[in-house]
């Protein structure tokens, strides 16, 4: 009978670290202990359990073997972590706590699997006298160097390469800088089917969800007139001075009122390859349009601001996706920009995926970003309703009346009045192809409801 490797306390440490990391998720975002405990587990826990399971000798590695073993531990841990994150991301269920839970369970399973000693090795006592010398010559190569665990090294390399290749295609940018990702909850939901321009929207998609008591409409524009309602909308950011742009994103467009039009029951934002010199003295290769419920200029009074409520719009995004960045979002009125920020729907160089984001600032000043990419669907072939239910204890995103994403950490949920913005930015992360000179985004209606 093949002897089993005896149990020792150190073998339980990786699994214990996993459950400690999961418990640390209960600490507030920004607490150093949370980052240290979770980071240590992600870098060492799963890999240590895997290496211990595959280790061919019953005794712990010593001397020169320690460095190679540590490298394998870190490589395997990182590979397991990235592959777990990718699996959760592609199933629409990514969350930091959920990823730590999966890795803790995996590490525990690897820890509890029985270790069997090879038949040709005799069982040795776990603890040898301190002065006992073990002849390791048979464990070394002819040149005296420690043996290379080729099988473990190959597995670690394959996992690391797979993780890296997958991460290249799955990691998206939200355009608000780096930061930690906290516990978002993204229930799995099927992507909405593409609708033709004349196809009715799903029943109930133009109404707020039946949560939190009765709603009443506080803002609505169906764009049924012959021009933009300037009592409700400005055509620039609060820093309007003969037009404006978002310099923080290094975009290619200068926003002007002439790129905004209302006709045939819809709002149209048009981007054109037309060089325009802004009031900042720079020449922008594109001219585009945006609307906001904010001010006409820096010292003005916002038209409309909202604290909490359900915000929704029926949008048909551009079919010329490369180099374009249409967005429907909320920005603080008091600070005239900056955090927090709620992105109801962003289309960054794509018409197949809608990015849903919450950007906030942790108590220690670091940025916090919760992100979910919803799709694929052809969001340019017809109108789709993008909505967000902003409450004190949760922020929930909806696409065509179906809940697709939620953040439930009250400490990072905005509590300040916000302005509503719809814009068509150009050149974020990449400029449009040479053959693209014009495109547009259509909005059928915009509404805000509150309890």
Tab-separated table of N, CA and C in Angstrom, residues 133-216:
chain	number	residue	atom	x	y	z
A	133	UNK	N	22.734	15.002	9.125
A	133	UNK	CA	23.052	15.464	7.769
A	133	UNK	C	22.401	14.537	6.765
A	134	UNK	N	21.642	15.125	5.891
A	134	UNK	CA	20.949	14.344	4.865
A	134	UNK	C	21.743	14.412	3.581
A	135	UNK	N	22.012	13.290	3.003
A	135	UNK	CA	22.741	13.240	1.743
A	135	UNK	C	21.789	13.603	0.612
A	136	UNK	N	21.977	14.836	0.048
A	136	UNK	CA	21.108	15.312	-1.026
A	136	UNK	C	21.743	15.105	-2.391
A	137	UNK	N	22.848	14.375	-2.462
A	137	UNK	CA	23.528	14.219	-3.741
A	137	UNK	C	22.648	13.510	-4.760
A	138	UNK	N	21.808	12.597	-4.300
A	138	UNK	CA	20.969	11.882	-5.256
A	138	UNK	C	19.821	12.753	-5.739
A	139	UNK	N	19.567	13.916	-5.029
A	139	UNK	CA	18.525	14.831	-5.464
A	139	UNK	C	19.070	15.894	-6.401
A	140	UNK	N	20.360	15.816	-6.715
A	140	UNK	CA	20.965	16.857	-7.541
A	140	UNK	C	21.408	16.298	-8.887
A	141	UNK	N	21.618	17.218	-9.833
A	141	UNK	CA	22.097	16.843	-11.152
A	141	UNK	C	23.598	16.601	-11.098
A	142	UNK	N	24.193	16.041	-12.135
A	142	UNK	CA	25.631	15.760	-12.116
A	142	UNK	C	26.485	16.992	-11.844
A	143	UNK	N	26.031	18.172	-12.240
A	143	UNK	CA	26.844	19.375	-12.013
A	143	UNK	C	26.663	19.944	-10.609
A	144	UNK	N	25.883	19.249	-9.766
A	144	UNK	CA	25.738	19.689	-8.389
A	144	UNK	C	24.601	20.647	-8.140
A	145	UNK	N	23.937	21.124	-9.183
A	145	UNK	CA	22.831	22.067	-9.021
A	145	UNK	C	21.558	21.310	-8.643
A	146	UNK	N	20.617	21.969	-7.939
A	146	UNK	CA	19.384	21.283	-7.538
A	146	UNK	C	18.559	20.880	-8.747
A	147	UNK	N	17.748	19.850	-8.627
A	147	UNK	CA	16.941	19.377	-9.770
A	147	UNK	C	15.888	20.405	-10.161
A	148	UNK	N	15.594	20.435	-11.444
A	148	UNK	CA	14.544	21.314	-11.947
A	148	UNK	C	13.248	20.527	-12.005
A	149	UNK	N	12.223	21.056	-11.366
A	149	UNK	CA	10.944	20.378	-11.390
A	149	UNK	C	10.233	20.752	-12.684
A	150	UNK	N	10.576	20.065	-13.767
A	150	UNK	CA	10.127	20.457	-15.093
A	150	UNK	C	8.619	20.376	-15.231
A	151	UNK	N	8.014	19.378	-14.624
A	151	UNK	CA	6.567	19.252	-14.781
A	151	UNK	C	5.824	20.421	-14.125
A	152	UNK	N	6.256	20.779	-12.921
A	152	UNK	CA	5.628	21.918	-12.258
A	152	UNK	C	5.905	23.209	-13.016
A	153	UNK	N	7.143	23.359	-13.486
A	153	UNK	CA	7.503	24.570	-14.223
A	153	UNK	C	6.687	24.679	-15.505
A	154	UNK	N	6.479	23.574	-16.195
A	154	UNK	CA	5.686	23.589	-17.425
A	154	UNK	C	4.241	23.973	-17.141
A	155	UNK	N	3.660	23.380	-16.085
A	155	UNK	CA	2.281	23.716	-15.732
A	155	UNK	C	2.155	25.188	-15.394
A	156	UNK	N	3.107	25.710	-14.589
A	156	UNK	CA	3.050	27.123	-14.213
A	156	UNK	C	3.163	28.026	-15.435
A	157	UNK	N	4.040	27.669	-16.374
A	157	UNK	CA	4.226	28.487	-17.574
A	157	UNK	C	2.968	28.491	-18.429
A	158	UNK	N	2.368	27.299	-18.624
A	158	UNK	CA	1.152	27.215	-19.433
A	158	UNK	C	0.030	28.031	-18.803
A	159	UNK	N	-0.151	27.899	-17.485
A	159	UNK	CA	-1.197	28.662	-16.812
A	159	UNK	C	-0.957	30.158	-16.908
A	160	UNK	N	0.304	30.578	-16.721
A	160	UNK	CA	0.612	32.006	-16.779
A	160	UNK	C	0.366	32.567	-18.173
A	161	UNK	N	0.785	31.820	-19.213
A	161	UNK	CA	0.566	32.291	-20.581
A	161	UNK	C	-0.919	32.339	-20.913
A	162	UNK	N	-1.681	31.329	-20.484
A	162	UNK	CA	-3.126	31.332	-20.729
A	162	UNK	C	-3.786	32.518	-20.060
A	163	UNK	N	-3.373	32.770	-18.812
A	163	UNK	CA	-3.954	33.902	-18.088
A	163	UNK	C	-3.619	35.211	-18.760
A	164	UNK	N	-2.365	35.353	-19.189
A	164	UNK	CA	-1.960	36.604	-19.835
A	164	UNK	C	-2.709	36.823	-21.136
A	165	UNK	N	-2.857	35.751	-21.942
A	165	UNK	CA	-3.568	35.900	-23.213
A	165	UNK	C	-5.028	36.256	-22.975
A	166	UNK	N	-5.658	35.594	-22.008
A	166	UNK	CA	-7.054	35.895	-21.718
A	166	UNK	C	-7.233	37.287	-21.182
A	167	UNK	N	-6.304	37.732	-20.307
A	167	UNK	CA	-6.422	39.055	-19.713
A	167	UNK	C	-6.308	40.135	-20.755
A	168	UNK	N	-5.484	39.901	-21.803
A	168	UNK	CA	-5.329	40.910	-22.842
A	168	UNK	C	-6.651	41.229	-23.495
A	169	UNK	N	-7.520	40.242	-23.639
A	169	UNK	CA	-8.789	40.481	-24.306
A	169	UNK	C	-9.922	40.873	-23.398
A	170	UNK	N	-9.722	40.754	-22.067
A	170	UNK	CA	-10.858	40.974	-21.188
A	170	UNK	C	-10.768	42.211	-20.344
A	171	UNK	N	-9.559	42.783	-20.193
A	171	UNK	CA	-9.429	43.937	-19.322
A	171	UNK	C	-9.813	45.178	-20.087
A	172	UNK	N	-10.783	45.949	-19.571
A	172	UNK	CA	-11.238	47.175	-20.224
A	172	UNK	C	-10.825	48.386	-19.447
A	173	UNK	N	-10.856	49.550	-20.076
A	173	UNK	CA	-10.525	50.801	-19.409
A	173	UNK	C	-11.775	51.631	-19.264
A	174	UNK	N	-11.863	52.294	-18.111
A	174	UNK	CA	-13.039	53.095	-17.847
A	174	UNK	C	-12.770	54.571	-17.974
A	175	UNK	N	-11.543	54.948	-18.131
A	175	UNK	CA	-11.220	56.339	-18.376
A	175	UNK	C	-11.213	57.222	-17.159
A	176	UNK	N	-11.133	56.656	-15.960
A	176	UNK	CA	-11.117	57.497	-14.775
A	176	UNK	C	-9.925	57.209	-13.900
A	177	UNK	N	-8.891	56.644	-14.461
A	177	UNK	CA	-7.704	56.392	-13.678
A	177	UNK	C	-7.775	55.062	-12.972
A	178	UNK	N	-6.632	54.702	-12.336
A	178	UNK	CA	-6.558	53.427	-11.658
A	178	UNK	C	-7.238	53.474	-10.318
A	179	UNK	N	-7.402	52.309	-9.726
A	179	UNK	CA	-8.005	52.244	-8.411
A	179	UNK	C	-8.362	50.817	-8.081
A	180	UNK	N	-8.866	50.604	-6.915
A	180	UNK	CA	-9.235	49.269	-6.501
A	180	UNK	C	-10.650	48.962	-6.945
A	181	UNK	N	-10.873	47.695	-7.246
A	181	UNK	CA	-12.223	47.251	-7.605
A	181	UNK	C	-12.841	46.629	-6.370
A	182	UNK	N	-13.999	47.086	-5.948
A	182	UNK	CA	-14.634	46.560	-4.758
A	182	UNK	C	-15.779	45.661	-5.160
A	183	UNK	N	-16.557	45.224	-4.184
A	183	UNK	CA	-17.570	44.201	-4.355
A	183	UNK	C	-18.734	44.617	-5.228
A	184	UNK	N	-18.664	44.473	-6.546
A	184	UNK	CA	-19.871	44.662	-7.332
A	184	UNK	C	-20.585	43.339	-7.479
A	185	UNK	N	-21.871	43.397	-7.665
A	185	UNK	CA	-22.658	42.196	-7.933
A	185	UNK	C	-23.269	42.337	-9.299
A	186	UNK	N	-22.967	41.397	-10.197
A	186	UNK	CA	-23.452	41.478	-11.564
A	186	UNK	C	-24.246	40.237	-11.892
A	187	UNK	N	-25.548	40.223	-11.646
A	187	UNK	CA	-26.351	39.055	-11.966
A	187	UNK	C	-26.276	38.734	-13.444
A	188	UNK	N	-26.198	37.450	-13.741
A	188	UNK	CA	-26.134	37.049	-15.136
A	188	UNK	C	-27.439	37.381	-15.848
A	189	UNK	N	-27.311	37.992	-17.012
A	189	UNK	CA	-28.497	38.326	-17.795
A	189	UNK	C	-28.153	38.225	-19.256
A	190	UNK	N	-29.070	37.760	-20.052
A	190	UNK	CA	-28.824	37.642	-21.477
A	190	UNK	C	-28.744	39.024	-22.106
A	191	UNK	N	-27.846	39.167	-23.079
A	191	UNK	CA	-27.730	40.441	-23.768
A	191	UNK	C	-28.992	40.700	-24.561
A	192	UNK	N	-29.456	41.955	-24.588
A	192	UNK	CA	-30.678	42.253	-25.322
A	192	UNK	C	-30.493	42.059	-26.811
A	193	UNK	N	-31.504	41.575	-27.459
A	193	UNK	CA	-31.432	41.387	-28.897
A	193	UNK	C	-31.452	42.742	-29.599
A	194	UNK	N	-30.714	42.841	-30.684
A	194	UNK	CA	-30.681	44.091	-31.434
A	194	UNK	C	-32.054	44.364	-32.037
A	195	UNK	N	-32.451	45.627	-31.964
A	195	UNK	CA	-33.767	46.006	-32.481
A	195	UNK	C	-33.602	46.958	-33.645
A	196	UNK	N	-34.460	46.829	-34.627
A	196	UNK	CA	-34.444	47.769	-35.740
A	196	UNK	C	-35.043	49.086	-35.271
A	197	UNK	N	-34.792	50.189	-35.999
A	197	UNK	CA	-35.291	51.489	-35.551
A	197	UNK	C	-36.792	51.524	-35.310
A	198	UNK	N	-37.568	50.733	-36.022
A	198	UNK	CA	-39.013	50.790	-35.851
A	198	UNK	C	-39.563	49.774	-34.876
A	199	UNK	N	-38.677	48.937	-34.291
A	199	UNK	CA	-39.146	47.905	-33.388
A	199	UNK	C	-39.461	48.484	-32.019
A	200	UNK	N	-40.659	48.178	-31.454
A	200	UNK	CA	-40.976	48.705	-30.114
A	200	UNK	C	-39.992	48.183	-29.081
A	201	UNK	N	-39.695	49.000	-28.088
A	201	UNK	CA	-38.817	48.578	-27.009
A	201	UNK	C	-39.546	47.586	-26.118
A	202	UNK	N	-38.794	46.791	-25.354
A	202	UNK	CA	-39.443	45.812	-24.473
A	202	UNK	C	-40.445	46.472	-23.533
A	203	UNK	N	-41.516	45.765	-23.226
A	203	UNK	CA	-42.553	46.292	-22.347
A	203	UNK	C	-41.941	46.615	-20.985
A	204	UNK	N	-42.209	47.806	-20.496
A	204	UNK	CA	-41.692	48.211	-19.196
A	204	UNK	C	-40.328	48.845	-19.227
A	205	UNK	N	-39.653	48.822	-20.388
A	205	UNK	CA	-38.308	49.377	-20.457
A	205	UNK	C	-38.294	50.887	-20.301
A	206	UNK	N	-39.434	51.536	-20.561
A	206	UNK	CA	-39.487	52.989	-20.445
A	206	UNK	C	-40.041	53.427	-19.095
A	207	UNK	N	-40.084	52.509	-18.124
A	207	UNK	CA	-40.569	52.810	-16.787
A	207	UNK	C	-39.522	52.383	-15.760
A	208	UNK	N	-39.495	53.031	-14.596
A	208	UNK	CA	-38.541	52.616	-13.562
A	208	UNK	C	-38.907	51.256	-12.992
A	209	UNK	N	-37.972	50.560	-12.370
A	209	UNK	CA	-38.266	49.241	-11.794
A	209	UNK	C	-39.226	49.367	-10.619
A	210	UNK	N	-39.939	48.311	-10.357
A	210	UNK	CA	-40.926	48.324	-9.273
A	210	UNK	C	-40.245	48.001	-7.950
A	211	UNK	N	-39.357	48.904	-7.509
A	211	UNK	CA	-38.635	48.718	-6.256
A	211	UNK	C	-38.696	50.003	-5.440
A	212	UNK	N	-38.717	49.864	-4.127
A	212	UNK	CA	-38.584	51.023	-3.250
A	212	UNK	C	-39.788	51.925	-3.160
A	213	UNK	N	-40.960	51.470	-3.503
A	213	UNK	CA	-42.139	52.311	-3.385
A	213	UNK	C	-42.466	53.031	-4.677
A	214	UNK	N	-43.527	53.839	-4.670
A	214	UNK	CA	-43.989	54.500	-5.903
A	214	UNK	C	-42.992	55.543	-6.403
A	215	UNK	N	-42.989	55.725	-7.717
A	215	UNK	CA	-42.137	56.716	-8.368
A	215	UNK	C	-43.003	57.872	-8.893
A	216	UNK	N	-42.367	59.028	-9.044
A	216	UNK	CA	-43.019	60.114	-9.775
A	216	UNK	C	-41.984	60.769	-10.684
